[in-house]
Backbone as numpy.savetxt, mean C-alpha at the origin, in Angstrom:
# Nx Ny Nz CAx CAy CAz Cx Cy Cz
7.41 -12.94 3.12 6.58 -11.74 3.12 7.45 -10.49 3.12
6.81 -9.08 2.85 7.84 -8.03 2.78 6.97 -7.30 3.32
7.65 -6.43 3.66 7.60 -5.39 5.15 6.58 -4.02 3.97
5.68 -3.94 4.39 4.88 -2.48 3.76 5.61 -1.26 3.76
6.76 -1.28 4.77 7.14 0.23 5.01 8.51 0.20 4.25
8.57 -0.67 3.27 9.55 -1.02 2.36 9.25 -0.87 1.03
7.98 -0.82 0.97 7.30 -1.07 -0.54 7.13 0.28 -1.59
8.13 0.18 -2.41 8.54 1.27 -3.06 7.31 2.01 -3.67
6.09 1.61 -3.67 4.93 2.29 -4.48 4.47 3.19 -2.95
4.54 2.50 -1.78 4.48 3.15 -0.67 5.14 4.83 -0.57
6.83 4.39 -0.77 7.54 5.70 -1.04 7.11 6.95 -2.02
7.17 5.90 -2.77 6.44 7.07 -3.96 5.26 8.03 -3.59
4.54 6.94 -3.70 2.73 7.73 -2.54 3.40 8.70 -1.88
4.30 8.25 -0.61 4.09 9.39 0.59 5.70 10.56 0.24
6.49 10.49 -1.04 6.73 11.47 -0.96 6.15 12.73 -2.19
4.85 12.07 -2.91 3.80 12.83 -3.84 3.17 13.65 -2.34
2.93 12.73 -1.26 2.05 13.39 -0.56 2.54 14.61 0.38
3.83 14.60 0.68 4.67 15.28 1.39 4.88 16.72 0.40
5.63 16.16 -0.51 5.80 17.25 -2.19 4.47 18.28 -1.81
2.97 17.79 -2.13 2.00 18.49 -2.49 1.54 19.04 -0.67
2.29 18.70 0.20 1.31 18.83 1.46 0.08 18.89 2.35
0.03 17.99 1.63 -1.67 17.50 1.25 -2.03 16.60 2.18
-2.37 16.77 3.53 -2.74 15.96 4.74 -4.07 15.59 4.47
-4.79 15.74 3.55 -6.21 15.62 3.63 -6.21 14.60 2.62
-5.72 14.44 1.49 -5.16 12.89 1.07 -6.53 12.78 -0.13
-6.88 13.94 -0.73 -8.42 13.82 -1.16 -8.19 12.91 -2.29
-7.03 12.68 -3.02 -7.07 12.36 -4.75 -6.12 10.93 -4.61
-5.79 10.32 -2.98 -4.66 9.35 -2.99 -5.31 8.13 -3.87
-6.63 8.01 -3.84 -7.11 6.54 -4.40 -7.35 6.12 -5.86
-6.65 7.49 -6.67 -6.62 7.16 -8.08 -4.93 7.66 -8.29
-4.90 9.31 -8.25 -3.67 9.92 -8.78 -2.60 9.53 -8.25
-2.28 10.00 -7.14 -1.33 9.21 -6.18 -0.70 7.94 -6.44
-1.50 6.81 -6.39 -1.46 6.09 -6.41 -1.05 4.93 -7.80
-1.99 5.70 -8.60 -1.55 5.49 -10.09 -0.01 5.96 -10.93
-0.01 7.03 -9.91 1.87 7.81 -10.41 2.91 7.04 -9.99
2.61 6.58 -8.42 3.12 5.27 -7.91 3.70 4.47 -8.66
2.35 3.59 -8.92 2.64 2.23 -9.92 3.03 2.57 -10.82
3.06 4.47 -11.88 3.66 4.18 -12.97 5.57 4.46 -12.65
5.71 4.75 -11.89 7.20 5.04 -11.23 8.05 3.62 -11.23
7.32 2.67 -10.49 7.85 1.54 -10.27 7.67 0.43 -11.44
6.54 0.56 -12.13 6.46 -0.29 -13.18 6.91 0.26 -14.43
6.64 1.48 -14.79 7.20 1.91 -16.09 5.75 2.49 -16.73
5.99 3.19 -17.30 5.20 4.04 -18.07 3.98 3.41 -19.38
4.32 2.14 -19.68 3.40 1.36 -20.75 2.50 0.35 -19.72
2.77 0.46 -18.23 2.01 -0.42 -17.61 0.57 0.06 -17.57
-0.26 -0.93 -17.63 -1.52 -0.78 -17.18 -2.15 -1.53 -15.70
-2.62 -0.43 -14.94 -3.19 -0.41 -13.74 -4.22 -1.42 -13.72
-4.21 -2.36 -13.26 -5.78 -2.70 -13.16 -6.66 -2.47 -12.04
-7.81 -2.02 -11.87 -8.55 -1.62 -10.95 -8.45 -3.18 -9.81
-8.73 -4.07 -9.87 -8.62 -4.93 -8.86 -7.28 -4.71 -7.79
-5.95 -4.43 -9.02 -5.15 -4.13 -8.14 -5.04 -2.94 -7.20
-5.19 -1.75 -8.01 -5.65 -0.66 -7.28 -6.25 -0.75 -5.38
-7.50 -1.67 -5.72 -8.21 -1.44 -4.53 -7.84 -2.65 -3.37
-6.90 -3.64 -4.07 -6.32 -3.97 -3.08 -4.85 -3.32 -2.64
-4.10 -2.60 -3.35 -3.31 -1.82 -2.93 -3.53 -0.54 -1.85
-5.14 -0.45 -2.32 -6.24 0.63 -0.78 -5.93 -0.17 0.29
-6.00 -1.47 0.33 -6.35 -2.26 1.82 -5.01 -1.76 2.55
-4.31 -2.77 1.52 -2.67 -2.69 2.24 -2.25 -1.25 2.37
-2.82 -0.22 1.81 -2.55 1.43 2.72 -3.25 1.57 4.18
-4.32 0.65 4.35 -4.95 0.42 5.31 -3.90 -0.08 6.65
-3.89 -1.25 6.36 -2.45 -1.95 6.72 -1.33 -1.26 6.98
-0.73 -0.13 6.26 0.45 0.57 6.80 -0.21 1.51 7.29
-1.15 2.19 7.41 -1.33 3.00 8.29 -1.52 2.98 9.74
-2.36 1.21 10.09 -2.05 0.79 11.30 -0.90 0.32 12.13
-0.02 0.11 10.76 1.12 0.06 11.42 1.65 1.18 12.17
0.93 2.26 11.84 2.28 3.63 11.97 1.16 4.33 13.13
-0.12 4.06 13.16 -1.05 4.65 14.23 -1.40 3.63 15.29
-1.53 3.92 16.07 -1.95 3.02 17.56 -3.84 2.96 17.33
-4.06 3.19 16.90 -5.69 3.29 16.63 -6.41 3.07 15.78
-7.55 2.84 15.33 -8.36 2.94 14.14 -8.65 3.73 14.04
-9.49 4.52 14.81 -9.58 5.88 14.51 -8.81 7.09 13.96
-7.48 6.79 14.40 -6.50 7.31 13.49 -6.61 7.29 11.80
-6.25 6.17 11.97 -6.44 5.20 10.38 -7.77 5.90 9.36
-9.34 5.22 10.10 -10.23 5.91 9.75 -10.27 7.65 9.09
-10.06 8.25 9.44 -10.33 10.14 8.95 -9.22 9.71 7.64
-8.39 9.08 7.47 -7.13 9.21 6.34 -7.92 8.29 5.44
-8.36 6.95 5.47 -9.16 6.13 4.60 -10.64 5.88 4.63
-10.92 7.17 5.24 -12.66 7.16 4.50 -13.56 7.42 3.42
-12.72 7.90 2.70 -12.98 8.66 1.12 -13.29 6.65 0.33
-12.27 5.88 1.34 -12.60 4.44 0.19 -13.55 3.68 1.04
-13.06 3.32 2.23 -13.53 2.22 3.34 -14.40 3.09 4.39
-15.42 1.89 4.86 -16.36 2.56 6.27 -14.93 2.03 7.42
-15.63 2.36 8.39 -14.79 1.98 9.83 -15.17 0.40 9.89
-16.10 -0.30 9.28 -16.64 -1.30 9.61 -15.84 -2.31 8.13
-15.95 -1.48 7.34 -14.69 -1.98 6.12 -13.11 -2.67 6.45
-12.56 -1.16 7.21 -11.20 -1.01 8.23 -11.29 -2.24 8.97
-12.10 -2.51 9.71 -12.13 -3.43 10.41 -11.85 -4.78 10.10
-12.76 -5.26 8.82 -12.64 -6.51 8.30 -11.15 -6.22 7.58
-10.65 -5.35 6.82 -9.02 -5.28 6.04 -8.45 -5.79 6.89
-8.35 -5.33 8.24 -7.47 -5.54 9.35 -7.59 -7.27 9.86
-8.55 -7.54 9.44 -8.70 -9.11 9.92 -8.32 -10.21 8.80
-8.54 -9.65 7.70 -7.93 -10.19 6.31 -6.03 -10.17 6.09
-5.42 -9.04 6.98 -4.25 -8.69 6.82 -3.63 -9.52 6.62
-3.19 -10.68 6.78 -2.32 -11.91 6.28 -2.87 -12.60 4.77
-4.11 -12.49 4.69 -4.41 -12.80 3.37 -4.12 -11.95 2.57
-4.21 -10.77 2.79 -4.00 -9.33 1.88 -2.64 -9.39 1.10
-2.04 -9.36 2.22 -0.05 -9.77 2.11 -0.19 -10.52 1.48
-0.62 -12.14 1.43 -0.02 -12.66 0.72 -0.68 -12.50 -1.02
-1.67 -12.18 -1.16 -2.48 -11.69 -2.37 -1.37 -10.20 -2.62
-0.48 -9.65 -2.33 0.16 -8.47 -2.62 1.43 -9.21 -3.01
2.08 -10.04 -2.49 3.01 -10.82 -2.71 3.05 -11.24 -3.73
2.03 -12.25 -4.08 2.00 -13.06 -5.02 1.89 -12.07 -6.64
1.63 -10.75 -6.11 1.21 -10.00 -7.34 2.72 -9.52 -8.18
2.88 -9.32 -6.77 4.56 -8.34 -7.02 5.78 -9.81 -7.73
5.50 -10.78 -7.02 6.14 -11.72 -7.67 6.09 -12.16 -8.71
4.57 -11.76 -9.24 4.29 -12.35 -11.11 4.88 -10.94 -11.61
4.61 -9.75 -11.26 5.01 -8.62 -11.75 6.78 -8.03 -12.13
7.19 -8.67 -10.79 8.92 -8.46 -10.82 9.31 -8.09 -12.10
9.61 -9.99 -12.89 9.76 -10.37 -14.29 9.37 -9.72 -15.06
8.22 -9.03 -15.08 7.27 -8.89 -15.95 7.41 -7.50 -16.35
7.53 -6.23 -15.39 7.07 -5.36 -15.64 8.08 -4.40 -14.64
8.56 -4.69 -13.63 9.41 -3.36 -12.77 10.60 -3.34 -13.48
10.76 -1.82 -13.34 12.48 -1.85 -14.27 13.44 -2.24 -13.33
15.11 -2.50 -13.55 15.84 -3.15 -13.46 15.85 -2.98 -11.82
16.21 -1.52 -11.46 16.64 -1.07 -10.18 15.47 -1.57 -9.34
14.22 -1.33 -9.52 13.04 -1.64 -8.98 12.97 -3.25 -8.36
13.50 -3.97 -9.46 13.25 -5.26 -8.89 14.58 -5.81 -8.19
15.41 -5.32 -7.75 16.65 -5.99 -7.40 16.23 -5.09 -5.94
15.90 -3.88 -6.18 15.67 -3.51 -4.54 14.08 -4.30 -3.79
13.69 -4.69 -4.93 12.16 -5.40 -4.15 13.02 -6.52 -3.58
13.42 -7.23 -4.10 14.37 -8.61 -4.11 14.75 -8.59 -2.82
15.13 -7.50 -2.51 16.53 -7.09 -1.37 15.60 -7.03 0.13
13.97 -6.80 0.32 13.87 -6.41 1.09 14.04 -7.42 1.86
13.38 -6.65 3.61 13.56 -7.90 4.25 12.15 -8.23 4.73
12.24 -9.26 5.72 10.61 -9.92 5.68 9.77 -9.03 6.59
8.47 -9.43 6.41 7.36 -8.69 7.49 7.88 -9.16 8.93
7.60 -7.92 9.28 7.45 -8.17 10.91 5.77 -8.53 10.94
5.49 -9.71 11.99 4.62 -9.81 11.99 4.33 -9.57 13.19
3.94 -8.50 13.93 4.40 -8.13 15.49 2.63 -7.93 15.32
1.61 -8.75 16.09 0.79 -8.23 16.38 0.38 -7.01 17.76
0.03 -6.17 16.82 0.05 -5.08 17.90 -1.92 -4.72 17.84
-2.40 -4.53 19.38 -3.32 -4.22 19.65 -3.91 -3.03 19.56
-5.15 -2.98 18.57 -5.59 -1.71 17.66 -7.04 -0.99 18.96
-7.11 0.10 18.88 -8.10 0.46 19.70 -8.95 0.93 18.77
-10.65 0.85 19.16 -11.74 1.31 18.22 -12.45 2.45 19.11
């Protein structure tokens, strides 16, 4: 497994989001996100919406990593997910990973340019530290 706070479409996202200073995050679930994947995959890739909205979850997922709360989480991913959405992502989280895994692994070969996939290669594994979320 690989660590979310490693995941170069991650970087990308949060330094578009930093760049524009944009705490309110209104356009992350298409533009953002789409500039992302074209950074890391290359410019002739095509997005597919399935992936897209599971790439929403797993933002879900790093955000609990980085907040002690749901409620935290919640105000940043409500534009996609209810709190009751959040909830179930969070219980799926090992399935999610490995459905993100398996994507990035058909994709490597396929589609990230050179540098892209030798640093995916490189990361290191998930921590799987369950940490207790408050609602």
């Amino acid at each position: 497994m690989f660590s979310l706070f490693y995941d170069p479409i991650i970087n990308y996202y949060e330094d578009m989001i930093k760049y524009t200073q944009d705490e309110d995050l209104p356009e992350f679930s298409e533009i953002y996100l789409r500039v992302a994947f074209l950074k890391v995959f290359g410019k002739d890739y095509a997005i597919k919406p399935d992936v897209l909205q599971l790439y929403r979850k797993l933002l879900v997922l790093y955000y609990c990593q980085q907040y002690p709360s749901i409620s935290n989480v919640f105000p940043i991913m409500e534009r996609c997910f209810s709190l009751n959405n959040i909830t179930n992502i969070i219980a799926q989280e090992s399935d999610l990973k490995d459905q993100w895994e398996k994507f990035m692994q058909s994709e490597i070969s396929n589609n990230m340019n050179e540098k892209t996939q030798k640093w995916f290669k490189s990361i290191s594994q998930f921590d799987n530290t369950n940490k207790k979320r408050k609602i």
